[in-house]
XYZ file of C-alpha atoms in Angstrom:
556
model
C -24.406 17.076 5.584
C -25.448 15.535 2.112
C -22.335 15.272 0.584
C -20.587 13.923 4.015
C -23.049 11.290 3.646
C -22.589 10.640 -0.100
C -18.890 10.788 0.664
C -18.545 8.138 3.382
C -21.446 5.839 1.654
C -19.136 5.615 -1.116
C -16.077 4.557 1.215
C -18.436 2.126 2.947
C -19.339 0.634 -0.412
C -15.887 0.155 -1.479
C -14.476 -1.216 2.055
C -17.578 -3.971 1.760
C -16.484 -4.665 -1.675
C -13.313 -5.309 -0.564
C -14.406 -7.301 2.264
C -16.343 -9.845 0.422
C -14.291 -12.707 0.698
C -13.822 -12.591 4.318
C -17.617 -12.376 5.632
C -17.132 -15.889 7.000
C -14.300 -14.917 9.380
C -15.660 -11.445 10.156
C -18.788 -13.505 11.117
C -17.126 -15.850 13.288
C -15.209 -12.994 15.070
C -18.423 -10.809 15.439
C -20.239 -14.145 16.949
C -17.466 -14.743 19.207
C -17.492 -10.951 20.603
C -21.152 -11.417 20.881
C -20.902 -14.775 22.914
C -18.209 -12.937 24.990
C -20.655 -9.735 25.793
C -23.395 -12.138 26.594
C -21.135 -13.948 29.046
C -20.473 -10.561 30.612
C -24.194 -9.901 31.062
C -24.607 -13.656 32.571
C -21.709 -13.178 34.885
C -23.611 -10.036 36.525
C -26.595 -12.020 36.749
C -24.972 -15.065 38.603
C -22.656 -12.852 40.995
C -25.676 -11.404 41.907
C -27.280 -14.878 42.772
C -23.812 -15.904 44.543
C -23.959 -13.096 46.833
C -27.873 -13.332 47.682
C -27.495 -16.901 48.463
C -24.093 -16.646 50.274
C -26.098 -14.012 52.430
C -29.074 -16.444 53.081
C -26.705 -19.415 53.810
C -28.007 -21.460 50.720
C -24.998 -23.741 50.598
C -26.568 -26.004 47.298
C -27.416 -22.733 45.192
C -24.224 -21.316 45.957
C -22.581 -24.111 44.635
C -24.463 -24.551 41.691
C -23.967 -20.758 40.992
C -20.229 -20.815 41.797
C -19.840 -23.722 39.236
C -21.672 -21.796 36.814
C -19.498 -18.757 37.534
C -16.204 -20.828 36.752
C -17.781 -21.898 33.379
C -18.262 -18.647 32.349
C -14.866 -17.702 33.024
C -13.542 -20.334 31.150
C -15.828 -19.796 28.589
C -14.638 -16.223 28.506
C -10.744 -17.100 28.407
C -11.378 -19.658 25.935
C -13.285 -17.461 23.529
C -10.815 -14.542 24.022
C -7.724 -17.087 22.909
C -9.866 -18.675 19.751
C -10.623 -14.794 19.053
C -7.002 -13.326 19.190
C -5.847 -16.227 16.856
C -8.784 -16.105 14.140
C -8.357 -12.058 14.252
C -4.645 -12.110 13.732
C -4.936 -14.613 10.616
C -7.708 -12.960 9.162
C -6.108 -9.242 9.532
C -2.666 -10.587 7.790
C -4.702 -12.392 4.804
C -6.976 -9.099 4.538
C -4.031 -6.811 4.257
C -1.592 -8.985 2.119
C -4.631 -9.701 -0.458
C -5.685 -5.740 -0.250
C -1.971 -4.793 -0.784
C -1.098 -7.079 -3.722
C -4.735 -6.003 -5.434
C -3.647 -2.133 -5.052
C -0.141 -2.888 -6.039
C -1.173 -4.913 -8.964
C -3.636 -1.947 -10.013
C -0.949 0.774 -9.704
C 1.781 -1.060 -11.309
C -0.617 -1.874 -14.383
C -1.852 2.023 -14.524
C -0.684 4.679 -17.046
C 2.923 5.527 -15.925
C 2.103 9.195 -16.223
C -0.476 9.199 -13.415
C 1.725 6.720 -11.258
C 4.927 8.931 -11.879
C 3.203 11.686 -9.781
C 3.266 9.682 -6.753
C 6.263 9.574 -4.539
C 7.324 6.064 -3.534
C 7.255 6.858 0.220
C 3.641 8.129 -0.335
C 2.623 4.852 -2.054
C 4.283 2.835 0.743
C 2.457 4.570 3.007
C -0.745 3.735 1.576
C 0.062 0.404 1.001
C 1.051 0.002 4.746
C -0.550 2.234 7.275
C -3.878 3.032 5.199
C -4.447 -0.745 4.629
C -3.555 -1.154 8.182
C -6.276 1.340 9.314
C -8.764 -0.407 7.121
C -8.125 -3.558 8.358
C -8.590 -2.538 11.995
C -11.726 -0.916 11.177
C -13.314 -4.043 9.311
C -11.948 -6.841 11.418
C -11.592 -5.342 14.941
C -13.668 -2.251 15.019
C -16.730 -3.092 13.358
C -17.241 -6.743 15.087
C -16.602 -4.962 18.353
C -19.389 -2.341 17.558
C -21.737 -5.294 16.970
C -20.783 -6.830 20.047
C -20.963 -3.806 21.884
C -24.425 -3.221 20.665
C -25.698 -6.705 21.774
C -24.010 -5.910 25.062
C -26.038 -2.711 25.297
C -29.239 -4.512 24.491
C -28.930 -7.637 26.749
C -27.587 -5.219 29.889
C -30.340 -2.811 29.441
C -32.973 -5.473 29.109
C -31.731 -7.349 32.512
C -31.354 -3.938 34.282
C -35.007 -2.707 32.936
C -36.429 -5.997 34.474
C -34.557 -5.393 37.887
C -34.922 -1.587 38.194
C -36.564 0.218 35.102
C -35.907 3.769 36.517
C -31.637 2.935 36.616
C -32.271 1.662 32.948
C -33.779 4.805 31.611
C -30.878 6.639 33.583
C -28.037 4.429 32.018
C -29.469 5.596 28.334
C -30.357 9.101 28.927
C -27.061 10.445 27.737
C -27.518 8.645 24.003
C -28.835 11.622 22.191
C -25.752 13.684 23.346
C -23.451 11.070 22.239
C -24.742 11.046 18.719
C -24.909 14.819 18.382
C -21.247 15.115 19.671
C -20.083 12.061 17.313
C -21.319 14.114 14.295
C -19.740 17.504 15.373
C -16.143 15.652 15.925
C -16.486 13.449 12.503
C -15.559 15.987 9.723
C -12.581 17.248 12.286
C -10.949 13.733 12.859
C -10.945 12.607 9.570
C -9.304 15.792 8.123
C -6.557 15.018 10.828
C -6.042 11.459 10.090
C -5.508 12.506 6.337
C -3.225 15.343 7.658
C -1.175 12.553 10.077
C -1.183 10.264 6.508
C 0.460 12.810 4.120
C 3.008 13.952 6.782
C 3.876 10.314 7.409
C 4.500 9.763 3.503
C 6.478 12.816 3.481
C 8.601 11.776 6.497
C 8.840 8.175 5.223
C 10.058 9.408 1.688
C 12.454 11.411 2.621
C 14.144 8.805 4.693
C 13.949 6.490 1.961
C 15.390 8.529 -0.532
C 18.275 9.374 1.928
C 18.944 5.581 2.580
C 19.181 4.925 -0.994
C 21.345 7.530 -1.772
C 23.465 7.432 1.337
C 26.601 7.239 -1.040
C 25.728 10.862 -2.186
C 24.855 11.899 1.423
C 28.555 10.947 2.504
C 30.161 12.471 -0.346
C 28.508 16.319 0.228
C 28.563 15.823 3.965
C 24.713 16.031 4.056
C 24.399 13.939 7.341
C 23.429 16.977 9.565
C 21.425 18.926 7.146
C 19.498 15.714 6.710
C 19.181 15.098 10.263
C 17.739 18.672 10.630
C 14.950 17.897 7.607
C 13.837 14.664 9.165
C 13.563 16.430 12.606
C 11.654 19.109 11.136
C 9.528 16.404 9.182
C 9.072 14.772 12.099
C 7.863 17.726 14.214
C 5.264 18.553 11.680
C 4.058 14.981 11.893
C 3.854 15.088 15.616
C 2.195 18.377 15.369
C -0.767 16.745 13.616
C -0.592 13.281 15.537
C -0.489 15.339 18.864
C -3.646 17.429 17.595
C -5.567 14.278 16.884
C -4.822 13.047 20.125
C -5.872 15.986 22.072
C -9.014 16.054 19.932
C -9.691 12.530 20.292
C -9.124 12.952 24.412
C -11.345 15.835 24.657
C -14.025 13.881 22.634
C -13.631 10.677 24.684
C -14.065 12.759 28.184
C -16.938 14.540 26.886
C -18.603 11.341 25.942
C -17.242 9.620 28.822
C -18.893 12.231 31.212
C -22.311 10.642 30.605
C -20.889 6.919 31.668
C -19.559 8.336 35.045
C -22.829 10.722 35.805
C -24.762 7.362 35.353
C -22.514 5.453 37.432
C -22.766 7.917 40.211
C -26.398 8.006 40.042
C -26.534 4.059 39.884
C -24.304 3.779 42.795
C -26.012 6.686 44.802
C -29.673 5.067 44.173
C -28.167 1.493 45.019
C -26.674 2.376 48.206
C -29.978 4.438 49.314
C -32.150 1.439 48.323
C -29.826 -1.223 50.366
C -29.832 1.093 53.375
C -33.763 1.165 52.984
C -33.288 -2.851 52.850
C -35.240 -2.472 49.217
C -32.710 -4.624 47.747
C -30.001 -7.323 48.656
C -26.356 -6.941 48.429
C -26.141 -9.272 45.329
C -28.857 -7.094 43.771
C -26.751 -3.897 44.221
C -23.670 -5.503 42.552
C -25.920 -6.399 39.715
C -27.258 -2.617 39.331
C -23.421 -1.640 39.481
C -22.196 -4.266 36.852
C -25.268 -3.949 34.604
C -25.076 -0.132 34.457
C -21.648 -0.497 33.498
C -22.369 -3.035 30.629
C -25.147 -0.493 29.549
C -22.547 2.764 29.657
C -19.701 0.555 28.743
C -20.412 0.209 24.962
C -21.325 3.725 24.853
C -17.902 4.689 26.167
C -16.374 1.735 23.851
C -18.397 3.267 20.926
C -16.870 6.538 21.625
C -13.397 5.240 21.461
C -14.061 3.509 18.589
C -15.414 6.275 16.620
C -11.895 8.028 15.732
C -11.064 4.539 14.418
C -14.031 4.406 12.132
C -13.061 8.031 10.907
C -9.434 6.782 10.075
C -10.601 3.708 8.354
C -13.055 5.809 6.207
C -9.947 8.341 5.355
C -7.832 5.849 4.442
C -10.412 4.086 2.418
C -10.638 7.665 0.389
C -6.860 7.632 -0.065
C -6.837 3.881 -1.228
C -10.051 4.720 -3.710
C -8.127 7.390 -5.366
C -5.195 4.928 -6.355
C -8.096 2.301 -7.675
C -9.329 5.084 -9.821
C -6.049 5.467 -11.642
C -6.376 4.623 -15.650
C -5.303 1.170 -16.615
C -2.766 0.989 -19.470
C -4.521 -0.212 -22.561
C -3.409 -3.682 -23.397
C -4.506 -4.740 -26.974
C -3.701 -8.001 -27.189
C -0.899 -10.781 -26.175
C 1.719 -10.815 -29.049
C 3.671 -14.009 -29.729
C 7.339 -13.096 -29.528
C 8.670 -13.213 -33.303
C 12.220 -13.760 -34.248
C 12.204 -10.263 -36.325
C 10.828 -7.045 -35.531
C 11.304 -3.363 -36.393
C 10.358 0.113 -34.806
C 8.768 3.153 -36.705
C 8.450 6.396 -35.456
C 6.923 8.758 -37.756
C 6.581 12.607 -37.325
C 6.440 12.426 -33.735
C 5.733 15.526 -31.720
C 5.988 15.366 -27.889
C 5.901 17.861 -24.930
C 5.801 17.925 -21.279
C 4.197 21.136 -21.178
C 2.831 23.344 -23.820
C 5.537 25.778 -23.979
C 8.518 23.145 -23.954
C 8.502 20.845 -27.295
C 10.629 18.040 -26.589
C 10.306 16.154 -29.918
C 9.707 18.006 -33.206
C 8.495 15.855 -36.368
C 10.834 13.235 -35.203
C 11.085 9.841 -37.746
C 13.185 7.107 -36.783
C 12.913 3.704 -38.992
C 14.830 0.969 -37.549
C 14.673 -2.087 -39.570
C 14.442 -5.867 -38.194
C 18.097 -6.941 -37.276
C 19.130 -3.474 -37.578
C 21.765 -1.822 -35.046
C 20.857 1.979 -34.844
C 22.085 4.560 -32.642
C 20.846 7.825 -31.223
C 23.552 10.177 -30.462
C 22.936 13.976 -29.194
C 23.627 16.425 -25.874
C 22.109 15.428 -22.389
C 18.565 16.570 -21.835
C 17.570 16.822 -25.880
C 14.992 14.081 -25.307
C 16.783 10.529 -26.126
C 15.055 9.287 -22.728
C 11.706 10.597 -24.097
C 12.044 8.259 -27.137
C 12.612 5.172 -25.295
C 9.179 5.969 -22.900
C 7.525 6.537 -26.166
C 8.619 3.099 -27.381
C 7.872 1.557 -23.872
C 4.491 2.864 -24.322
C 5.151 4.935 -21.039
C 4.166 8.034 -22.680
C 1.913 8.958 -25.980
C 3.221 11.248 -28.761
C 1.044 14.597 -29.129
C 1.128 13.807 -32.706
C 2.435 11.140 -35.183
C 2.782 7.627 -34.536
C 4.870 4.939 -32.849
C 4.635 1.355 -34.190
C 6.203 -1.987 -34.298
C 6.570 -4.027 -37.609
C 6.832 -7.806 -37.196
C 8.170 -10.065 -40.100
C 4.623 -11.427 -40.673
C 3.492 -7.685 -42.084
C 1.848 -7.242 -39.071
C 2.094 -3.366 -37.659
C 1.211 -2.923 -33.808
C 0.895 0.736 -32.286
C 3.414 0.829 -29.096
C 1.330 -0.131 -25.979
C 1.480 -2.134 -22.781
C 1.476 -5.140 -25.019
C 4.361 -4.400 -27.518
C 6.533 -4.248 -24.302
C 6.967 -8.044 -25.074
C 8.917 -7.237 -27.917
C 11.340 -5.594 -26.037
C 14.103 -5.966 -23.734
C 15.602 -2.913 -22.115
C 18.898 -1.905 -20.580
C 18.223 1.383 -18.682
C 20.919 3.751 -17.502
C 22.206 3.074 -13.943
C 22.134 0.275 -11.599
C 19.089 -1.317 -11.865
C 19.656 -4.678 -9.997
C 17.544 -5.703 -6.784
C 18.923 -7.448 -3.980
C 18.804 -11.119 -4.148
C 21.044 -13.470 -6.132
C 22.761 -12.874 -9.567
C 20.852 -15.485 -11.151
C 17.552 -14.335 -10.105
C 18.185 -11.036 -11.138
C 19.082 -12.294 -14.482
C 15.986 -14.603 -14.273
C 14.069 -11.408 -14.351
C 14.361 -11.030 -17.929
C 13.006 -14.492 -18.494
C 11.864 -16.486 -15.330
C 11.904 -19.860 -17.493
C 15.592 -19.661 -18.386
C 17.856 -22.535 -17.494
C 21.082 -22.332 -16.319
C 22.529 -23.076 -19.937
C 20.751 -20.396 -21.068
C 21.797 -17.909 -18.585
C 25.427 -18.813 -18.879
C 25.176 -18.507 -22.829
C 23.676 -15.080 -22.280
C 26.412 -14.112 -19.764
C 29.112 -15.142 -22.293
C 27.702 -12.661 -24.846
C 27.418 -9.904 -22.405
C 31.125 -10.626 -21.198
C 29.921 -11.387 -17.658
C 30.570 -15.055 -17.133
C 33.936 -14.429 -16.832
C 33.694 -12.814 -13.644
C 30.498 -14.800 -12.548
C 32.398 -17.896 -12.720
C 34.938 -16.731 -10.545
C 32.767 -15.717 -7.639
C 32.369 -18.359 -4.580
C 28.868 -18.814 -5.204
C 28.643 -18.327 -9.038
C 25.074 -17.269 -10.283
C 23.883 -18.044 -6.789
C 26.195 -14.960 -5.312
C 23.574 -12.532 -3.121
C 24.160 -9.171 -4.033
C 22.501 -6.224 -1.994
C 20.373 -3.264 -2.843
C 21.086 -1.797 -6.359
C 23.681 -4.358 -6.900
C 25.963 -3.771 -3.731
C 28.951 -6.150 -3.966
C 29.232 -5.715 -7.863
C 31.229 -2.813 -9.397
C 29.488 -0.498 -11.753
C 30.453 -2.565 -14.744
C 29.672 -5.807 -13.278
C 26.048 -4.631 -12.538
C 26.023 -3.343 -16.272
C 26.787 -6.700 -17.679
C 24.672 -8.547 -15.552
C 21.818 -6.232 -16.722
C 22.888 -6.618 -20.200
C 22.790 -10.246 -19.626
C 19.202 -9.903 -18.235
C 18.115 -8.479 -21.298
C 19.717 -10.760 -23.595
C 18.150 -14.149 -22.044
C 14.759 -12.525 -22.307
C 14.954 -13.188 -26.121
C 12.788 -10.289 -27.449
C 13.650 -9.364 -30.891
C 14.384 -5.613 -29.905
C 16.855 -4.650 -27.785
C 17.386 -0.977 -25.995
C 20.515 0.213 -24.805
C 20.469 3.379 -23.119
C 24.015 3.989 -22.179
C 24.201 0.478 -21.041
C 27.998 0.348 -21.659
C 29.140 3.609 -20.090
C 30.787 2.023 -17.139
C 33.011 -0.209 -19.191
C 36.324 0.335 -20.779
C 36.690 0.800 -24.604
C 37.944 -2.644 -25.417
C 35.302 -4.476 -23.074
C 32.643 -2.413 -24.587
C 33.431 -3.196 -28.092
C 33.491 -7.063 -27.191
C 30.191 -6.711 -25.389
C 28.579 -4.797 -28.766
C 30.157 -7.481 -30.978
C 28.630 -10.422 -28.661
C 25.315 -8.752 -29.251
C 25.768 -8.103 -33.005
C 26.368 -11.835 -33.445
C 23.524 -13.135 -31.495
C 21.559 -15.323 -33.647
C 18.666 -14.783 -34.623
C 19.518 -10.975 -34.759
C 18.210 -8.499 -32.543
C 17.075 -5.018 -33.867
C 19.078 -2.689 -31.672
C 18.392 0.646 -30.619
C 21.632 2.113 -28.863
C 21.852 5.356 -26.957
C 25.260 6.366 -26.493
C 27.898 9.357 -26.149
C 30.619 7.161 -27.106
C 31.797 7.062 -30.593
C 33.414 3.568 -30.252
C 29.943 2.277 -29.976
C 29.211 3.575 -33.469
C 31.269 1.469 -35.281
C 28.985 -1.549 -35.228
C 26.040 0.885 -36.103
C 24.299 0.594 -39.378
C 22.333 3.923 -38.898
C 23.105 7.015 -36.496
C 20.731 9.597 -35.805
C 21.469 12.744 -33.829
C 19.319 14.867 -31.485
C 19.675 18.287 -30.809
C 16.813 20.907 -30.288
C 14.157 18.339 -30.770
C 15.071 17.560 -34.217
C 16.268 14.428 -35.707
C 19.351 14.609 -38.284
C 20.511 11.384 -39.894
C 23.900 11.140 -39.357
C 24.523 8.094 -42.048
């Protein structure tokens, strides 16, 4: 019990902290909800007076209370309209800002931690889980407060008219509290199971869509349909189980409402038959008992939503606990920079040493090649240079022309322009993709970089030139064209160090040499680290390192 309270208290604190900027809007939403609840109690009292005055033939009072009743209805309609608009705007802003905050946190966290999560799972957390918290904070919480006000107002009014009925109406409150505690943990665990299942379901569909070419080439359509069906059945199992649990909980809690209503109806009709109360009073009794028991019924329905909110908060708190990358300082991009790896050891697990006493020295302006069989650790070296990984032993640092040395970190990425393997373009225009390397680049700078990468020769022939829209993963361009756009993106960055990871693999030999010669002719000269399997690229390199079995051999 103590751990349960402590865990939920942490979730409440986290939610409150992230809701801080929306207190005013939530206060307005809550206030409108409270006024609407009070209007419901007032309508019960007014309807009693309307019926009693109608029975007694008091036309003047009947007109007065009739006008009051119409005003209550108009207020109810207007407040509901305003409440809807304010709630929708607040929800949208809350979701977007929390999503941006968590995305920023995730994107700036250690790569070794973030890479453990599947993109589909992260997407589920940034959508479904945030939606659950938004609903809890902006809908459920104000609803609980307004229901509480309605309960107090209705109970007080009923207590004034008929104390015995007021006590009957709340007799099941302890039972409601006990049952809520019993189902709390179960509903929370079920919500987590659903979110995890939805993450797996969404992840598989996402990967399948992203790799549709492979799906078709290997005729995996039917197989994938089967996998998706199984994943959906698993999701459906947990959704159904939570629904059944919720239905049982609501039925048990709602039984108190109907028992109280039956007692009230029986008591009221007996009192009416004995002429102890009027028709109007009986009408008020039925409405007020409903407004005493209604909040309990409403609270029982919001209870699963509260549990879902807390469970989703725990899943998002997990992301917030990720360790941020260290950013030592902001570097001013220099014209010259070199790279040194000194006696670097690295392994992904204790039994498998990927890099064994590796040393590489790239002087400012040098073009250095790294060759070797696939799977020997060339990509690992790139990750070390990008500070995505840290060496187990040894050091990786950058040397600047002013004599400064900086250990590889998130800050030193400012010195690097990177062209990874494969198609790494985004949907949008070609110009937008290139400007990802340098958002402030002018069209002239982009054209100059594109000419260096031999990309301008096909871009200028496109109907819309740089404004040509391409699809996801560069859809609409050939692999060779996509590589040249990626090269242009790196060149326009104007970073002193250029890392090319099989960046010309889709080009023919002549075009590859033209691109590499273009890079070599850049002024001021870039330090270039080329990973390649093609011997044609070695012609422009001043040094060639060969990586095999974790060891480095210098070829020249």
